[in-house]
Amino acid sequence: MSRRSVAGGGDDGRIATELENCVLGIVAEHQPCTAYRIRHNLKISLSSYWSASAGAIYPLMQRLEDRGWIRVDEEKWGSRTRRSYSLTRAGRHQLRAWLSPPLADWAAAFTYDPVRTRIFFLGNLSPKRRLAFLDEAIARTETTLGEHRDEKKAQSATLQAFDSIGRDGAIAELEARARWLRSVRKKLD
């Protein structure tokens, strides 16, 4: 196994993105880990915000390495080279800074919600189509909510405490959306 040196020697002064910080968290939880593991974690994430595509992850991993926040260990794996990532001291410092107060105002604001965005424009539909949209949004939200409840229950024995708490937050958000959509439906009926 060989250890690669960090290109650029450290932090470039840019503010880290949420995705970069999220990936630092994944690396911290599973190190050493591969880009495949990171992609898998993002893919199964309860957030629709993250992209788990290779086109997003591999350049991101290079940026984190260039900033000195992760180190890469390479080993021969058959005819290929396998790359495993671990946090550096600077990466752990960045992760802790991201997790610590103060929290940016935007981070505590309302979340991205494509259903809510569409609600603003329902006036462009006939009353019948508005109700059809709301019925669909309610049904899909409740289906997703049920899936996440079932998944949490099935994984309850293996979930880490903070994974469980994070899933509770996603479930609470879906419950709130379903309640709100039902109230909108009632107002428009």
CSV table of C-alpha atoms in Angstrom, one decimal:
chain,number,residue,atom,x,y,z
A,1,MET,CA,0.0,0.0,0.0
A,2,SER,CA,1.4,3.4,-0.8
A,3,ARG,CA,0.3,6.8,0.6
A,4,ARG,CA,0.0,9.7,-1.9
A,5,SER,CA,1.1,13.1,-0.9
A,6,VAL,CA,-1.4,15.9,-0.9
A,7,ALA,CA,-1.2,18.1,-3.9
A,8,GLY,CA,-1.3,21.8,-3.1
A,9,GLY,CA,-0.4,21.3,0.5
A,10,GLY,CA,-3.7,22.2,2.1
A,11,ASP,CA,-6.8,24.4,2.3
A,12,ASP,CA,-7.3,26.8,-0.6
A,13,GLY,CA,-9.4,29.3,1.4
A,14,ARG,CA,-12.7,28.4,-0.3
A,15,ILE,CA,-15.7,27.7,1.9
A,16,ALA,CA,-16.5,24.0,1.7
A,17,THR,CA,-19.8,23.0,0.2
A,18,GLU,CA,-22.4,21.1,2.1
A,19,LEU,CA,-21.7,18.1,-0.1
A,20,GLU,CA,-18.0,18.3,0.6
A,21,ASN,CA,-18.7,18.4,4.3
A,22,CYS,CA,-21.2,15.6,4.1
A,23,VAL,CA,-18.6,13.5,2.3
A,24,LEU,CA,-16.0,14.3,5.1
A,25,GLY,CA,-18.6,13.0,7.5
A,26,ILE,CA,-19.1,9.8,5.5
A,27,VAL,CA,-15.3,9.2,5.4
A,28,ALA,CA,-15.0,9.9,9.1
A,29,GLU,CA,-17.7,7.3,9.8
A,30,HIS,CA,-16.4,4.6,7.5
A,31,GLN,CA,-12.7,5.2,7.1
A,32,PRO,CA,-10.9,3.9,5.3
A,33,CYS,CA,-13.5,3.8,2.6
A,34,THR,CA,-13.8,3.8,-1.1
A,35,ALA,CA,-15.5,6.2,-3.5
A,36,TYR,CA,-18.0,3.4,-4.1
A,37,ARG,CA,-18.9,3.4,-0.4
A,38,ILE,CA,-19.4,7.1,-0.4
A,39,ARG,CA,-21.6,7.0,-3.5
A,40,HIS,CA,-23.6,4.2,-1.9
A,41,ASN,CA,-24.1,6.2,1.3
A,42,LEU,CA,-25.3,9.2,-0.7
A,43,LYS,CA,-27.6,7.1,-2.9
A,44,ILE,CA,-29.4,5.6,0.1
A,45,SER,CA,-29.4,9.0,1.9
A,46,LEU,CA,-32.8,10.3,3.0
A,47,SER,CA,-31.9,13.6,1.3
A,48,SER,CA,-32.9,14.2,-2.3
A,49,TYR,CA,-30.3,17.0,-2.3
A,50,TRP,CA,-27.2,14.9,-3.0
A,51,SER,CA,-26.0,13.5,-6.3
A,52,ALA,CA,-24.4,10.1,-6.0
A,53,SER,CA,-23.1,10.1,-9.6
A,54,ALA,CA,-19.5,9.2,-10.3
A,55,GLY,CA,-19.3,12.4,-12.2
A,56,ALA,CA,-20.0,14.3,-9.0
A,57,ILE,CA,-18.1,12.2,-6.5
A,58,TYR,CA,-14.7,11.6,-8.2
A,59,PRO,CA,-13.9,15.3,-8.8
A,60,LEU,CA,-15.1,16.1,-5.3
A,61,MET,CA,-12.8,13.5,-3.8
A,62,GLN,CA,-9.9,15.1,-5.8
A,63,ARG,CA,-10.8,18.5,-4.4
A,64,LEU,CA,-10.9,17.2,-0.8
A,65,GLU,CA,-7.5,15.6,-1.4
A,66,ASP,CA,-6.1,18.8,-3.0
A,67,ARG,CA,-7.3,20.7,0.1
A,68,GLY,CA,-5.5,18.3,2.4
A,69,TRP,CA,-8.7,17.1,4.1
A,70,ILE,CA,-8.4,13.5,3.0
A,71,ARG,CA,-5.5,11.1,2.3
A,72,VAL,CA,-5.6,8.4,-0.3
A,73,ASP,CA,-4.1,5.0,0.1
A,74,GLU,CA,-3.7,3.0,-3.1
A,75,GLU,CA,-3.2,-0.7,-3.4
A,76,LYS,CA,-3.2,-3.1,-6.3
A,77,TRP,CA,-6.5,-4.9,-6.6
A,78,GLY,CA,-6.2,-7.4,-9.4
A,79,SER,CA,-5.3,-5.5,-12.5
A,80,ARG,CA,-6.5,-2.2,-11.1
A,81,THR,CA,-5.6,0.1,-8.3
A,82,ARG,CA,-8.0,0.5,-5.4
A,83,ARG,CA,-8.2,3.9,-3.7
A,84,SER,CA,-9.2,4.1,0.0
A,85,TYR,CA,-9.9,7.5,1.7
A,86,SER,CA,-9.3,8.6,5.3
A,87,LEU,CA,-9.5,12.0,7.0
A,88,THR,CA,-6.4,13.9,7.7
A,89,ARG,CA,-6.0,16.0,10.8
A,90,ALA,CA,-7.1,19.1,8.7
A,91,GLY,CA,-10.1,17.1,7.4
A,92,ARG,CA,-11.2,16.2,11.0
A,93,HIS,CA,-10.8,19.9,11.9
A,94,GLN,CA,-12.9,21.0,8.9
A,95,LEU,CA,-15.6,18.4,9.8
A,96,ARG,CA,-15.7,19.5,13.4
A,97,ALA,CA,-15.9,23.2,12.4
A,98,TRP,CA,-18.9,22.4,10.1
A,99,LEU,CA,-20.7,20.5,12.9
A,100,SER,CA,-20.1,23.2,15.5
A,101,PRO,CA,-21.9,26.5,16.2
A,102,PRO,CA,-22.5,29.0,14.7
A,103,LEU,CA,-24.9,27.5,12.2
A,104,ALA,CA,-25.5,29.6,9.1
A,105,ASP,CA,-29.0,31.1,8.8
A,106,TRP,CA,-29.6,29.3,5.5
A,107,ALA,CA,-28.8,25.9,7.1
A,108,ALA,CA,-31.7,26.3,9.6
A,109,ALA,CA,-34.1,27.7,6.9
A,110,PHE,CA,-36.9,25.7,5.2
A,111,THR,CA,-35.7,22.7,3.2
A,112,TYR,CA,-35.7,22.2,-0.6
A,113,ASP,CA,-39.2,20.9,-1.5
A,114,PRO,CA,-40.2,20.5,-5.1
A,115,VAL,CA,-43.8,19.9,-4.1
A,116,ARG,CA,-44.0,23.1,-2.2
A,117,THR,CA,-42.4,24.9,-5.2
A,118,ARG,CA,-45.2,23.7,-7.5
A,119,ILE,CA,-47.9,24.9,-5.0
A,120,PHE,CA,-46.9,28.5,-5.8
A,121,PHE,CA,-48.0,28.0,-9.4
A,122,LEU,CA,-51.2,25.9,-9.0
A,123,GLY,CA,-53.3,28.9,-10.1
A,124,ASN,CA,-52.2,27.9,-13.6
A,125,LEU,CA,-54.3,24.7,-13.4
A,126,SER,CA,-58.0,24.2,-13.4
A,127,PRO,CA,-59.6,23.5,-10.0
A,128,LYS,CA,-59.9,19.8,-11.0
A,129,ARG,CA,-56.3,19.5,-12.0
A,130,ARG,CA,-55.2,21.3,-8.8
A,131,LEU,CA,-57.0,18.7,-6.7
A,132,ALA,CA,-55.5,15.9,-8.9
A,133,PHE,CA,-52.0,17.3,-8.3
A,134,LEU,CA,-52.6,17.5,-4.5
A,135,ASP,CA,-54.0,13.9,-4.4
A,136,GLU,CA,-50.9,12.7,-6.2
A,137,ALA,CA,-48.6,14.7,-3.9
A,138,ILE,CA,-50.3,13.4,-0.8
A,139,ALA,CA,-50.2,9.8,-2.0
A,140,ARG,CA,-46.6,9.9,-3.0
A,141,THR,CA,-45.6,11.6,0.2
A,142,GLU,CA,-47.5,9.0,2.3
A,143,THR,CA,-45.9,6.2,0.3
A,144,THR,CA,-42.4,7.6,0.8
A,145,LEU,CA,-43.2,8.1,4.5
A,146,GLY,CA,-44.3,4.5,4.8
A,147,GLU,CA,-41.2,3.2,3.1
A,148,HIS,CA,-38.9,5.2,5.4
A,149,ARG,CA,-40.8,4.1,8.5
A,150,ASP,CA,-40.6,0.4,7.3
A,151,GLU,CA,-36.9,0.8,6.4
A,152,LYS,CA,-36.1,2.3,9.8
A,153,LYS,CA,-38.0,-0.5,11.6
A,154,ALA,CA,-36.2,-3.2,9.6
A,155,GLN,CA,-32.8,-1.6,10.3
A,156,SER,CA,-33.5,-0.7,13.9
A,157,ALA,CA,-31.0,-3.3,15.3
A,158,THR,CA,-28.2,-2.1,13.1
A,159,LEU,CA,-28.6,1.7,13.0
A,160,GLN,CA,-26.2,3.8,14.8
A,161,ALA,CA,-27.8,6.3,17.3
A,162,PHE,CA,-27.3,9.3,15.1
A,163,ASP,CA,-28.4,7.5,12.0
A,164,SER,CA,-31.7,6.7,13.7
A,165,ILE,CA,-32.1,10.3,14.9
A,166,GLY,CA,-31.4,11.6,11.4
A,167,ARG,CA,-34.0,9.3,10.0
A,168,ASP,CA,-36.5,10.5,12.6
A,169,GLY,CA,-35.9,14.0,11.2
A,170,ALA,CA,-36.6,12.9,7.6
A,171,ILE,CA,-39.7,11.1,8.8
A,172,ALA,CA,-40.9,14.1,10.7
A,173,GLU,CA,-40.4,16.3,7.7
A,174,LEU,CA,-42.5,14.0,5.5
A,175,GLU,CA,-45.2,13.8,8.2
A,176,ALA,CA,-45.3,17.6,8.3
A,177,ARG,CA,-45.5,17.8,4.5
A,178,ALA,CA,-48.4,15.3,4.4
A,179,ARG,CA,-50.3,17.2,7.0
A,180,TRP,CA,-49.8,20.5,5.2
A,181,LEU,CA,-50.8,19.0,1.8
A,182,ARG,CA,-54.0,17.6,3.3
A,183,SER,CA,-54.8,21.1,4.8
A,184,VAL,CA,-54.2,22.7,1.4
A,185,ARG,CA,-56.4,20.1,-0.3
A,186,LYS,CA,-59.2,20.8,2.3
A,187,LYS,CA,-58.9,24.6,1.6
A,188,LEU,CA,-59.2,24.1,-2.2
A,189,ASP,CA,-61.9,21.4,-2.1
